[in-house]
Amino acid sequence: MKRNLMCVAVIAATLCGSIASADMGLDALFKQEQSTLQAAPKERMLRFLGGKRQSRTKEVTQVEYTRAFLDSRPEASGGSEFACLAEALYFEARGETVKGQFAVAEVIRNRVKSSQFPNTFCGVINQGTGRKYQCQFTYTCDGQKEVIREPRAFERVAKVARLILDGVNPKLTQGATYYHTTAVKPRWSRQFTKTARIGVHLFYRDERFRTAAK
């Protein structure tokens, strides 16, 4: 009996020693893994764990107001805001110079930033649509179907739209929120401050609603 008790004691001591060694081994393993995780690059670990990669601040492109510059840019794409702005530039300014296209895009962007107008590009562009010739951009309410017949011209203005949406701020119009072509002289133009003439467009600012883009 005494011998059996001694055997039990020996076995117990051996098991305890094994468990203690296992605990020590696991503790060392955890410490090693923690050290490895801390040393790994944060972005790599986010991707490994299924997290989203942190987006980097987009660099503002140095704009050149030439077709060659636009042709050197990658093909533009985007969501509904991009589609609205690209379409507006096509129907409002495709025959303008590149600088004139950026200026028209800037006016639309200034409206988005102004408390006087809707706060989205689609909202600004489609404001008043549904009432013939009572909208802000005539092509949206002139009763004619919008058909893009010049794909090359659309490709270029789409790149202008993409650059504006990505944060490029040309600062061409001194905060203008209105424009018209030199072929007309609307009555409302007398109420506002003329800020620039670019290509075949004249640009105006409403002094009651100043935007940050001047």
mmCIF file of C-alpha atoms in Angstrom:
data_model
loop_
_atom_site.group_PDB
_atom_site.id
_atom_site.type_symbol
_atom_site.label_atom_id
_atom_site.label_comp_id
_atom_site.label_asym_id
_atom_site.label_seq_id
_atom_site.Cartn_x
_atom_site.Cartn_y
_atom_site.Cartn_z
ATOM 1 C CA MET A 1 0.000 0.000 0.000
ATOM 2 C CA LYS A 2 2.791 2.337 0.960
ATOM 3 C CA ARG A 3 4.536 1.520 -2.316
ATOM 4 C CA ASN A 4 1.379 2.321 -4.272
ATOM 5 C CA LEU A 5 1.069 5.698 -2.579
ATOM 6 C CA MET A 6 4.662 6.478 -3.460
ATOM 7 C CA CYS A 7 3.998 5.570 -7.104
ATOM 8 C CA VAL A 8 0.963 7.819 -7.165
ATOM 9 C CA ALA A 9 3.020 10.625 -5.667
ATOM 10 C CA VAL A 10 5.773 10.153 -8.257
ATOM 11 C CA ILE A 11 3.260 10.125 -11.126
ATOM 12 C CA ALA A 12 1.539 13.229 -9.759
ATOM 13 C CA ALA A 13 4.829 15.050 -9.424
ATOM 14 C CA THR A 14 5.760 14.116 -12.980
ATOM 15 C CA LEU A 15 2.429 15.292 -14.330
ATOM 16 C CA CYS A 16 2.608 18.553 -12.425
ATOM 17 C CA GLY A 17 6.070 19.140 -13.740
ATOM 18 C CA SER A 18 4.863 18.501 -17.302
ATOM 19 C CA ILE A 19 1.930 20.871 -16.861
ATOM 20 C CA ALA A 20 4.187 23.554 -15.428
ATOM 21 C CA SER A 21 6.566 23.108 -18.340
ATOM 22 C CA ALA A 22 3.630 23.324 -20.765
ATOM 23 C CA ASP A 23 2.408 26.510 -19.091
ATOM 24 C CA MET A 24 5.854 28.000 -19.339
ATOM 25 C CA GLY A 25 6.081 26.949 -22.980
ATOM 26 C CA LEU A 26 2.694 28.500 -23.849
ATOM 27 C CA ASP A 27 3.575 31.701 -22.022
ATOM 28 C CA ALA A 28 6.790 32.006 -23.993
ATOM 29 C CA LEU A 29 4.926 31.235 -27.226
ATOM 30 C CA PHE A 30 2.312 33.943 -26.552
ATOM 31 C CA LYS A 31 5.044 36.477 -25.819
ATOM 32 C CA GLN A 32 6.829 35.558 -29.032
ATOM 33 C CA GLU A 33 3.612 35.890 -31.081
ATOM 34 C CA GLN A 34 2.825 39.244 -29.459
ATOM 35 C CA SER A 35 6.293 40.504 -30.302
ATOM 36 C CA THR A 36 5.869 39.321 -33.907
ATOM 37 C CA LEU A 37 2.480 41.033 -34.253
ATOM 38 C CA GLN A 38 3.864 44.285 -32.924
ATOM 39 C CA ALA A 39 6.766 44.144 -35.345
ATOM 40 C CA ALA A 40 4.564 43.492 -38.394
ATOM 41 C CA PRO A 41 3.591 46.528 -40.531
ATOM 42 C CA LYS A 42 0.160 47.855 -39.549
ATOM 43 C CA GLU A 43 -1.243 47.830 -43.096
ATOM 44 C CA ARG A 44 -0.134 44.212 -43.604
ATOM 45 C CA MET A 45 -1.845 43.133 -40.388
ATOM 46 C CA LEU A 46 -5.043 44.994 -41.309
ATOM 47 C CA ARG A 47 -5.161 43.132 -44.598
ATOM 48 C CA PHE A 48 -4.388 39.825 -42.861
ATOM 49 C CA LEU A 49 -7.170 40.357 -40.322
ATOM 50 C CA GLY A 50 -9.644 41.405 -42.959
ATOM 51 C CA GLY A 51 -9.541 45.096 -42.109
ATOM 52 C CA LYS A 52 -9.743 47.844 -44.687
ATOM 53 C CA ARG A 53 -6.545 49.415 -45.834
ATOM 54 C CA GLN A 54 -6.331 53.013 -44.755
ATOM 55 C CA SER A 55 -6.797 55.274 -47.746
ATOM 56 C CA ARG A 56 -4.053 57.730 -48.415
ATOM 57 C CA THR A 57 -4.756 61.381 -49.011
ATOM 58 C CA LYS A 58 -5.020 61.889 -52.736
ATOM 59 C CA GLU A 59 -2.369 64.092 -54.188
ATOM 60 C CA VAL A 60 -3.703 67.146 -55.961
ATOM 61 C CA THR A 61 -2.693 67.026 -59.599
ATOM 62 C CA GLN A 62 -0.962 69.991 -61.186
ATOM 63 C CA VAL A 63 -3.498 70.804 -63.863
ATOM 64 C CA GLU A 64 -2.570 71.849 -67.376
ATOM 65 C CA TYR A 65 -5.404 73.311 -69.402
ATOM 66 C CA THR A 66 -4.643 71.401 -72.578
ATOM 67 C CA ARG A 67 -6.152 68.462 -74.419
ATOM 68 C CA ALA A 68 -2.772 66.762 -74.260
ATOM 69 C CA PHE A 69 -2.951 66.863 -70.469
ATOM 70 C CA LEU A 70 -6.439 65.331 -70.432
ATOM 71 C CA ASP A 71 -5.409 62.697 -72.973
ATOM 72 C CA SER A 72 -2.540 61.696 -70.680
ATOM 73 C CA ARG A 73 -4.934 61.034 -67.804
ATOM 74 C CA PRO A 74 -6.370 57.548 -67.174
ATOM 75 C CA GLU A 75 -9.925 56.806 -68.232
ATOM 76 C CA ALA A 76 -12.348 58.362 -65.756
ATOM 77 C CA SER A 77 -15.132 56.556 -63.941
ATOM 78 C CA GLY A 78 -17.232 56.933 -60.830
ATOM 79 C CA GLY A 79 -20.669 56.828 -59.269
ATOM 80 C CA SER A 80 -23.773 58.928 -59.683
ATOM 81 C CA GLU A 81 -22.113 62.238 -58.743
ATOM 82 C CA PHE A 82 -19.434 61.632 -61.352
ATOM 83 C CA ALA A 83 -22.058 60.726 -63.971
ATOM 84 C CA CYS A 84 -24.070 63.895 -63.286
ATOM 85 C CA LEU A 85 -21.040 66.194 -63.499
ATOM 86 C CA ALA A 86 -19.573 64.522 -66.594
ATOM 87 C CA GLU A 87 -22.914 64.753 -68.386
ATOM 88 C CA ALA A 88 -23.355 68.413 -67.428
ATOM 89 C CA LEU A 89 -19.894 69.283 -68.723
ATOM 90 C CA TYR A 90 -20.584 67.472 -71.972
ATOM 91 C CA PHE A 91 -23.834 69.307 -72.709
ATOM 92 C CA GLU A 92 -22.783 72.651 -71.236
ATOM 93 C CA ALA A 93 -19.113 72.970 -72.187
ATOM 94 C CA ARG A 94 -17.844 70.295 -74.563
ATOM 95 C CA GLY A 95 -17.129 72.966 -77.202
ATOM 96 C CA GLU A 96 -15.195 75.119 -74.723
ATOM 97 C CA THR A 97 -11.466 75.228 -74.202
ATOM 98 C CA VAL A 98 -10.150 72.867 -71.525
ATOM 99 C CA LYS A 99 -9.756 75.851 -69.214
ATOM 100 C CA GLY A 100 -13.356 76.815 -69.907
ATOM 101 C CA GLN A 101 -14.504 73.294 -69.055
ATOM 102 C CA PHE A 102 -12.708 73.433 -65.728
ATOM 103 C CA ALA A 103 -14.294 76.839 -65.080
ATOM 104 C CA VAL A 104 -17.810 75.512 -65.684
ATOM 105 C CA ALA A 105 -17.060 72.525 -63.443
ATOM 106 C CA GLU A 106 -15.813 74.937 -60.788
ATOM 107 C CA VAL A 107 -19.066 76.898 -60.892
ATOM 108 C CA ILE A 108 -21.048 73.706 -60.329
ATOM 109 C CA ARG A 109 -18.732 72.761 -57.466
ATOM 110 C CA ASN A 110 -19.143 76.273 -55.996
ATOM 111 C CA ARG A 111 -22.898 75.805 -56.050
ATOM 112 C CA VAL A 112 -22.571 72.531 -54.157
ATOM 113 C CA LYS A 113 -20.607 74.391 -51.482
ATOM 114 C CA SER A 114 -23.062 77.320 -51.322
ATOM 115 C CA SER A 115 -26.052 77.365 -48.968
ATOM 116 C CA GLN A 116 -28.064 78.839 -51.841
ATOM 117 C CA PHE A 117 -28.143 75.557 -53.783
ATOM 118 C CA PRO A 118 -28.487 71.788 -53.181
ATOM 119 C CA ASN A 119 -25.462 70.178 -51.564
ATOM 120 C CA THR A 120 -24.787 67.476 -54.156
ATOM 121 C CA PHE A 121 -23.642 67.658 -57.763
ATOM 122 C CA CYS A 122 -26.718 65.803 -59.013
ATOM 123 C CA GLY A 123 -28.961 68.042 -56.924
ATOM 124 C CA VAL A 124 -27.369 71.197 -58.317
ATOM 125 C CA ILE A 125 -27.432 70.018 -61.921
ATOM 126 C CA ASN A 126 -31.021 68.777 -61.823
ATOM 127 C CA GLN A 127 -32.441 71.706 -59.852
ATOM 128 C CA GLY A 128 -35.709 72.790 -61.496
ATOM 129 C CA THR A 129 -35.750 69.902 -63.955
ATOM 130 C CA GLY A 130 -39.309 69.006 -64.924
ATOM 131 C CA ARG A 131 -40.415 72.568 -65.696
ATOM 132 C CA LYS A 132 -39.577 73.439 -69.278
ATOM 133 C CA TYR A 133 -36.954 76.156 -69.466
ATOM 134 C CA GLN A 134 -37.279 76.759 -65.713
ATOM 135 C CA CYS A 135 -34.278 74.686 -64.699
ATOM 136 C CA GLN A 136 -30.767 75.825 -63.848
ATOM 137 C CA PHE A 137 -29.083 73.967 -66.710
ATOM 138 C CA THR A 138 -31.105 74.222 -69.902
ATOM 139 C CA TYR A 139 -30.190 70.841 -71.328
ATOM 140 C CA THR A 140 -32.053 69.147 -68.453
ATOM 141 C CA CYS A 141 -35.396 70.809 -69.248
ATOM 142 C CA ASP A 142 -35.412 71.762 -72.934
ATOM 143 C CA GLY A 143 -37.549 68.780 -73.881
ATOM 144 C CA GLN A 144 -34.818 67.177 -75.947
ATOM 145 C CA LYS A 145 -33.342 63.772 -75.221
ATOM 146 C CA GLU A 146 -29.758 63.846 -73.951
ATOM 147 C CA VAL A 147 -27.710 61.800 -76.390
ATOM 148 C CA ILE A 148 -23.925 61.703 -76.291
ATOM 149 C CA ARG A 149 -22.885 61.763 -79.938
ATOM 150 C CA GLU A 150 -19.239 62.721 -79.445
ATOM 151 C CA PRO A 151 -17.613 59.994 -77.331
ATOM 152 C CA ARG A 152 -14.148 61.537 -77.569
ATOM 153 C CA ALA A 153 -15.416 64.867 -76.214
ATOM 154 C CA PHE A 154 -17.266 63.044 -73.444
ATOM 155 C CA GLU A 155 -14.122 61.117 -72.519
ATOM 156 C CA ARG A 156 -12.259 64.384 -71.999
ATOM 157 C CA VAL A 157 -14.920 66.193 -69.976
ATOM 158 C CA ALA A 158 -15.321 63.047 -67.878
ATOM 159 C CA LYS A 159 -11.671 63.417 -66.879
ATOM 160 C CA VAL A 160 -12.325 67.033 -65.903
ATOM 161 C CA ALA A 161 -15.248 65.855 -63.769
ATOM 162 C CA ARG A 162 -13.094 63.201 -62.096
ATOM 163 C CA LEU A 163 -10.369 65.701 -61.238
ATOM 164 C CA ILE A 164 -12.866 68.151 -59.727
ATOM 165 C CA LEU A 165 -14.481 65.408 -57.649
ATOM 166 C CA ASP A 166 -11.036 64.271 -56.495
ATOM 167 C CA GLY A 167 -10.378 67.711 -55.039
ATOM 168 C CA VAL A 168 -8.648 69.695 -57.768
ATOM 169 C CA ASN A 169 -9.494 73.371 -57.240
ATOM 170 C CA PRO A 170 -8.516 75.460 -60.295
ATOM 171 C CA LYS A 171 -9.620 78.800 -58.741
ATOM 172 C CA LEU A 172 -10.486 80.279 -62.109
ATOM 173 C CA THR A 173 -13.787 82.042 -61.419
ATOM 174 C CA GLN A 174 -13.280 83.790 -58.064
ATOM 175 C CA GLY A 175 -16.192 82.016 -56.420
ATOM 176 C CA ALA A 176 -18.666 82.358 -59.294
ATOM 177 C CA THR A 177 -21.944 80.474 -59.094
ATOM 178 C CA TYR A 178 -23.443 81.671 -62.393
ATOM 179 C CA TYR A 179 -22.318 81.826 -66.012
ATOM 180 C CA HIS A 180 -23.689 82.363 -69.481
ATOM 181 C CA THR A 181 -22.287 82.371 -72.992
ATOM 182 C CA THR A 182 -21.266 85.563 -74.731
ATOM 183 C CA ALA A 183 -24.075 84.967 -77.237
ATOM 184 C CA VAL A 184 -26.745 86.006 -74.701
ATOM 185 C CA LYS A 185 -27.230 88.649 -72.042
ATOM 186 C CA PRO A 186 -29.717 87.463 -69.431
ATOM 187 C CA ARG A 187 -31.379 90.000 -67.129
ATOM 188 C CA TRP A 188 -30.089 88.278 -64.001
ATOM 189 C CA SER A 189 -26.498 89.093 -64.995
ATOM 190 C CA ARG A 190 -27.061 92.711 -63.949
ATOM 191 C CA GLN A 191 -27.637 91.627 -60.362
ATOM 192 C CA PHE A 192 -24.307 89.914 -59.880
ATOM 193 C CA THR A 193 -20.604 90.720 -59.934
ATOM 194 C CA LYS A 194 -18.809 89.613 -63.089
ATOM 195 C CA THR A 195 -15.664 87.781 -62.062
ATOM 196 C CA ALA A 196 -14.142 86.336 -65.223
ATOM 197 C CA ARG A 197 -14.401 85.688 -68.915
ATOM 198 C CA ILE A 198 -13.017 82.363 -70.067
ATOM 199 C CA GLY A 199 -13.550 81.169 -73.597
ATOM 200 C CA VAL A 200 -17.146 81.884 -74.618
ATOM 201 C CA HIS A 201 -18.452 82.077 -71.055
ATOM 202 C CA LEU A 202 -18.856 84.965 -68.628
ATOM 203 C CA PHE A 203 -18.843 84.165 -64.905
ATOM 204 C CA TYR A 204 -20.648 85.892 -62.047
ATOM 205 C CA ARG A 205 -20.677 85.829 -58.252
ATOM 206 C CA ASP A 206 -23.681 86.551 -56.040
ATOM 207 C CA GLU A 207 -22.212 88.707 -53.264
ATOM 208 C CA ARG A 208 -24.976 87.617 -50.874
ATOM 209 C CA PHE A 209 -23.695 84.064 -50.939
ATOM 210 C CA ARG A 210 -19.927 83.954 -50.975
ATOM 211 C CA THR A 211 -18.243 80.557 -51.285
ATOM 212 C CA ALA A 212 -14.835 79.585 -49.975
ATOM 213 C CA ALA A 213 -13.543 79.054 -53.521
ATOM 214 C CA LYS A 214 -12.443 82.499 -54.704
#
